[in-house]
Amino acid sequence: MTIPEPVLVFDPDADTAEMYGVGLELAGFRPCLASSDTEALTVVQQEHPSAVIADLGPGAADGWRLIQSLRADRRTREIPIVVLTGRTDPWIGRRAAELRCAALLVKPCLPDTLATAVRQSLAEPVREDGAYDA
């Protein structure tokens, strides 16, 4: 029996975080939920997640702060980050790439799609330019 990999799900909306958490659990991961960037950073220190899902919803500042904090810390800078957002502004994709995020998914996003993106981010090595090799 393999131990499920921990995956941090950061979303200020508890119901959305729970929905994605259930989907990730069904996909074989161990979801760790957080609703603020401060709580998410505590979870990262305690659980050492294999991947992070960061929501850029209406309180997007928390999501960007979380991503920037993870990238600034040598202990967490290589953790794959999957960004979720309900917005389609082109600058969001550019900024996510600058911060070396593994994927950008637009809500509504099915839990299976999110689990697939997490699985792919774990399988592909991160490059300095933010892109992933196949």
PDB file of C-alpha atoms in Angstrom:
ATOM      1  CA  MET A   1       0.000   0.000   0.000  1.00  0.00           C
ATOM      2  CA  THR A   2       1.423   3.376  -0.999  1.00  0.00           C
ATOM      3  CA  ILE A   3       1.064   6.444   1.169  1.00  0.00           C
ATOM      4  CA  PRO A   4      -0.936   9.177  -0.621  1.00  0.00           C
ATOM      5  CA  GLU A   5       1.064  12.261  -1.529  1.00  0.00           C
ATOM      6  CA  PRO A   6      -0.036  15.383   0.346  1.00  0.00           C
ATOM      7  CA  VAL A   7      -1.367  18.193  -1.847  1.00  0.00           C
ATOM      8  CA  LEU A   8      -2.173  21.624  -0.452  1.00  0.00           C
ATOM      9  CA  VAL A   9      -5.481  23.067  -1.651  1.00  0.00           C
ATOM     10  CA  PHE A  10      -5.605  26.820  -1.017  1.00  0.00           C
ATOM     11  CA  ASP A  11      -9.014  28.373  -1.677  1.00  0.00           C
ATOM     12  CA  PRO A  12     -10.686  31.081   0.425  1.00  0.00           C
ATOM     13  CA  ASP A  13     -14.040  29.403  -0.256  1.00  0.00           C
ATOM     14  CA  ALA A  14     -14.260  26.422   2.119  1.00  0.00           C
ATOM     15  CA  ASP A  15     -16.899  24.620   0.027  1.00  0.00           C
ATOM     16  CA  THR A  16     -14.779  24.846  -3.124  1.00  0.00           C
ATOM     17  CA  ALA A  17     -11.679  23.668  -1.252  1.00  0.00           C
ATOM     18  CA  GLU A  18     -13.636  20.730   0.161  1.00  0.00           C
ATOM     19  CA  MET A  19     -14.973  19.779  -3.293  1.00  0.00           C
ATOM     20  CA  TYR A  20     -11.477  19.765  -4.783  1.00  0.00           C
ATOM     21  CA  GLY A  21     -10.174  17.956  -1.712  1.00  0.00           C
ATOM     22  CA  VAL A  22     -12.674  15.130  -2.186  1.00  0.00           C
ATOM     23  CA  GLY A  23     -11.753  14.875  -5.867  1.00  0.00           C
ATOM     24  CA  LEU A  24      -8.051  14.716  -5.048  1.00  0.00           C
ATOM     25  CA  GLU A  25      -8.649  12.086  -2.382  1.00  0.00           C
ATOM     26  CA  LEU A  26     -10.584   9.960  -4.873  1.00  0.00           C
ATOM     27  CA  ALA A  27      -7.627  10.370  -7.257  1.00  0.00           C
ATOM     28  CA  GLY A  28      -5.252   8.967  -4.631  1.00  0.00           C
ATOM     29  CA  PHE A  29      -3.845  12.122  -3.049  1.00  0.00           C
ATOM     30  CA  ARG A  30      -4.038  13.347   0.558  1.00  0.00           C
ATOM     31  CA  PRO A  31      -5.531  16.860   0.414  1.00  0.00           C
ATOM     32  CA  CYS A  32      -4.541  19.468   3.004  1.00  0.00           C
ATOM     33  CA  LEU A  33      -6.930  22.429   2.967  1.00  0.00           C
ATOM     34  CA  ALA A  34      -6.214  26.094   3.748  1.00  0.00           C
ATOM     35  CA  SER A  35      -8.334  29.221   3.361  1.00  0.00           C
ATOM     36  CA  SER A  36      -5.712  31.961   3.799  1.00  0.00           C
ATOM     37  CA  ASP A  37      -2.129  32.429   2.659  1.00  0.00           C
ATOM     38  CA  THR A  38      -0.963  32.411   6.282  1.00  0.00           C
ATOM     39  CA  GLU A  39      -2.761  29.143   6.987  1.00  0.00           C
ATOM     40  CA  ALA A  40      -1.428  27.689   3.726  1.00  0.00           C
ATOM     41  CA  LEU A  41       2.182  28.502   4.666  1.00  0.00           C
ATOM     42  CA  THR A  42       1.668  26.794   8.041  1.00  0.00           C
ATOM     43  CA  VAL A  43       0.299  23.714   6.269  1.00  0.00           C
ATOM     44  CA  VAL A  44       3.319  23.717   3.941  1.00  0.00           C
ATOM     45  CA  GLN A  45       5.683  23.703   6.939  1.00  0.00           C
ATOM     46  CA  GLN A  46       3.781  20.921   8.700  1.00  0.00           C
ATOM     47  CA  GLU A  47       2.763  18.653   5.813  1.00  0.00           C
ATOM     48  CA  HIS A  48       5.505  19.214   3.188  1.00  0.00           C
ATOM     49  CA  PRO A  49       3.089  18.871   0.247  1.00  0.00           C
ATOM     50  CA  SER A  50       4.222  17.382  -3.041  1.00  0.00           C
ATOM     51  CA  ALA A  51       2.152  19.984  -4.921  1.00  0.00           C
ATOM     52  CA  VAL A  52       0.165  23.143  -4.218  1.00  0.00           C
ATOM     53  CA  ILE A  53      -3.121  24.273  -5.718  1.00  0.00           C
ATOM     54  CA  ALA A  54      -3.536  28.051  -5.376  1.00  0.00           C
ATOM     55  CA  ASP A  55      -6.810  29.824  -6.055  1.00  0.00           C
ATOM     56  CA  LEU A  56      -6.721  33.322  -7.508  1.00  0.00           C
ATOM     57  CA  GLY A  57     -10.326  34.189  -6.785  1.00  0.00           C
ATOM     58  CA  PRO A  58     -11.765  37.515  -5.647  1.00  0.00           C
ATOM     59  CA  GLY A  59      -9.150  37.710  -2.867  1.00  0.00           C
ATOM     60  CA  ALA A  60      -6.394  36.990  -5.389  1.00  0.00           C
ATOM     61  CA  ALA A  61      -3.802  38.865  -3.359  1.00  0.00           C
ATOM     62  CA  ASP A  62      -3.648  35.932  -0.930  1.00  0.00           C
ATOM     63  CA  GLY A  63      -3.030  33.484  -3.784  1.00  0.00           C
ATOM     64  CA  TRP A  64      -0.281  35.583  -5.338  1.00  0.00           C
ATOM     65  CA  ARG A  65       1.289  36.152  -1.899  1.00  0.00           C
ATOM     66  CA  LEU A  66       1.286  32.401  -1.266  1.00  0.00           C
ATOM     67  CA  ILE A  67       2.922  31.650  -4.624  1.00  0.00           C
ATOM     68  CA  GLN A  68       5.556  34.368  -4.159  1.00  0.00           C
ATOM     69  CA  SER A  69       6.338  33.141  -0.636  1.00  0.00           C
ATOM     70  CA  LEU A  70       6.774  29.560  -1.845  1.00  0.00           C
ATOM     71  CA  ARG A  71       9.053  30.640  -4.697  1.00  0.00           C
ATOM     72  CA  ALA A  72      11.165  32.873  -2.412  1.00  0.00           C
ATOM     73  CA  ASP A  73      11.952  30.069   0.055  1.00  0.00           C
ATOM     74  CA  ARG A  74      14.692  27.644  -1.025  1.00  0.00           C
ATOM     75  CA  ARG A  75      12.883  24.825   0.823  1.00  0.00           C
ATOM     76  CA  THR A  76       9.676  25.250  -1.189  1.00  0.00           C
ATOM     77  CA  ARG A  77      10.673  26.869  -4.480  1.00  0.00           C
ATOM     78  CA  GLU A  78      10.577  23.583  -6.415  1.00  0.00           C
ATOM     79  CA  ILE A  79       7.088  22.519  -5.297  1.00  0.00           C
ATOM     80  CA  PRO A  80       4.826  22.368  -8.366  1.00  0.00           C
ATOM     81  CA  ILE A  81       2.002  24.912  -8.192  1.00  0.00           C
ATOM     82  CA  VAL A  82      -1.273  24.604 -10.081  1.00  0.00           C
ATOM     83  CA  VAL A  83      -3.169  27.893 -10.293  1.00  0.00           C
ATOM     84  CA  LEU A  84      -6.969  28.039 -10.331  1.00  0.00           C
ATOM     85  CA  THR A  85      -8.821  31.195 -11.355  1.00  0.00           C
ATOM     86  CA  GLY A  86     -12.211  32.284 -12.543  1.00  0.00           C
ATOM     87  CA  ARG A  87     -10.652  35.067 -14.608  1.00  0.00           C
ATOM     88  CA  THR A  88      -9.239  34.824 -18.113  1.00  0.00           C
ATOM     89  CA  ASP A  89      -7.065  37.953 -18.128  1.00  0.00           C
ATOM     90  CA  PRO A  90      -3.907  37.256 -20.209  1.00  0.00           C
ATOM     91  CA  TRP A  91      -1.659  38.863 -17.573  1.00  0.00           C
ATOM     92  CA  ILE A  92      -2.620  36.135 -15.094  1.00  0.00           C
ATOM     93  CA  GLY A  93      -1.098  33.477 -17.337  1.00  0.00           C
ATOM     94  CA  ARG A  94       2.026  35.552 -17.893  1.00  0.00           C
ATOM     95  CA  ARG A  95       2.475  36.173 -14.171  1.00  0.00           C
ATOM     96  CA  ALA A  96       1.882  32.492 -13.354  1.00  0.00           C
ATOM     97  CA  ALA A  97       4.562  31.530 -15.907  1.00  0.00           C
ATOM     98  CA  GLU A  98       6.984  34.100 -14.439  1.00  0.00           C
ATOM     99  CA  LEU A  99       6.459  32.474 -11.046  1.00  0.00           C
ATOM    100  CA  ARG A 100       7.086  29.029 -12.586  1.00  0.00           C
ATOM    101  CA  CYS A 101       3.601  27.642 -11.980  1.00  0.00           C
ATOM    102  CA  ALA A 102       3.008  24.220 -13.491  1.00  0.00           C
ATOM    103  CA  ALA A 103      -0.477  24.870 -14.831  1.00  0.00           C
ATOM    104  CA  LEU A 104      -3.223  27.467 -14.997  1.00  0.00           C
ATOM    105  CA  LEU A 105      -6.787  26.154 -14.908  1.00  0.00           C
ATOM    106  CA  VAL A 106      -9.892  28.290 -15.346  1.00  0.00           C
ATOM    107  CA  LYS A 107     -12.926  27.698 -13.146  1.00  0.00           C
ATOM    108  CA  PRO A 108     -15.256  26.048 -13.331  1.00  0.00           C
ATOM    109  CA  CYS A 109     -12.789  23.190 -13.305  1.00  0.00           C
ATOM    110  CA  LEU A 110     -13.776  19.585 -12.719  1.00  0.00           C
ATOM    111  CA  PRO A 111     -11.986  17.822  -9.860  1.00  0.00           C
ATOM    112  CA  ASP A 112     -10.753  15.144 -12.302  1.00  0.00           C
ATOM    113  CA  THR A 113      -9.148  17.834 -14.478  1.00  0.00           C
ATOM    114  CA  LEU A 114      -7.443  19.306 -11.425  1.00  0.00           C
ATOM    115  CA  ALA A 115      -6.184  15.874 -10.302  1.00  0.00           C
ATOM    116  CA  THR A 116      -4.764  15.256 -13.784  1.00  0.00           C
ATOM    117  CA  ALA A 117      -2.954  18.622 -13.734  1.00  0.00           C
ATOM    118  CA  VAL A 118      -1.481  17.811 -10.311  1.00  0.00           C
ATOM    119  CA  ARG A 119      -0.379  14.371 -11.479  1.00  0.00           C
ATOM    120  CA  GLN A 120       1.280  15.878 -14.577  1.00  0.00           C
ATOM    121  CA  SER A 121       3.021  18.584 -12.527  1.00  0.00           C
ATOM    122  CA  LEU A 122       4.527  15.909 -10.286  1.00  0.00           C
ATOM    123  CA  ALA A 123       5.748  13.855 -13.244  1.00  0.00           C
ATOM    124  CA  GLU A 124       7.434  16.647 -15.189  1.00  0.00           C
ATOM    125  CA  PRO A 125      10.579  18.444 -14.023  1.00  0.00           C
ATOM    126  CA  VAL A 126      10.335  22.211 -13.640  1.00  0.00           C
ATOM    127  CA  ARG A 127      12.612  24.383 -15.789  1.00  0.00           C
ATOM    128  CA  GLU A 128      14.018  27.770 -14.905  1.00  0.00           C
ATOM    129  CA  ASP A 129      11.824  29.475 -17.525  1.00  0.00           C
ATOM    130  CA  GLY A 130       8.681  28.124 -15.858  1.00  0.00           C
ATOM    131  CA  ALA A 131       7.881  25.586 -18.553  1.00  0.00           C
ATOM    132  CA  TYR A 132       7.756  21.862 -17.971  1.00  0.00           C
ATOM    133  CA  ASP A 133       9.532  19.205 -20.007  1.00  0.00           C
ATOM    134  CA  ALA A 134       7.569  16.252 -21.322  1.00  0.00           C
TER     135      ALA A 134
END
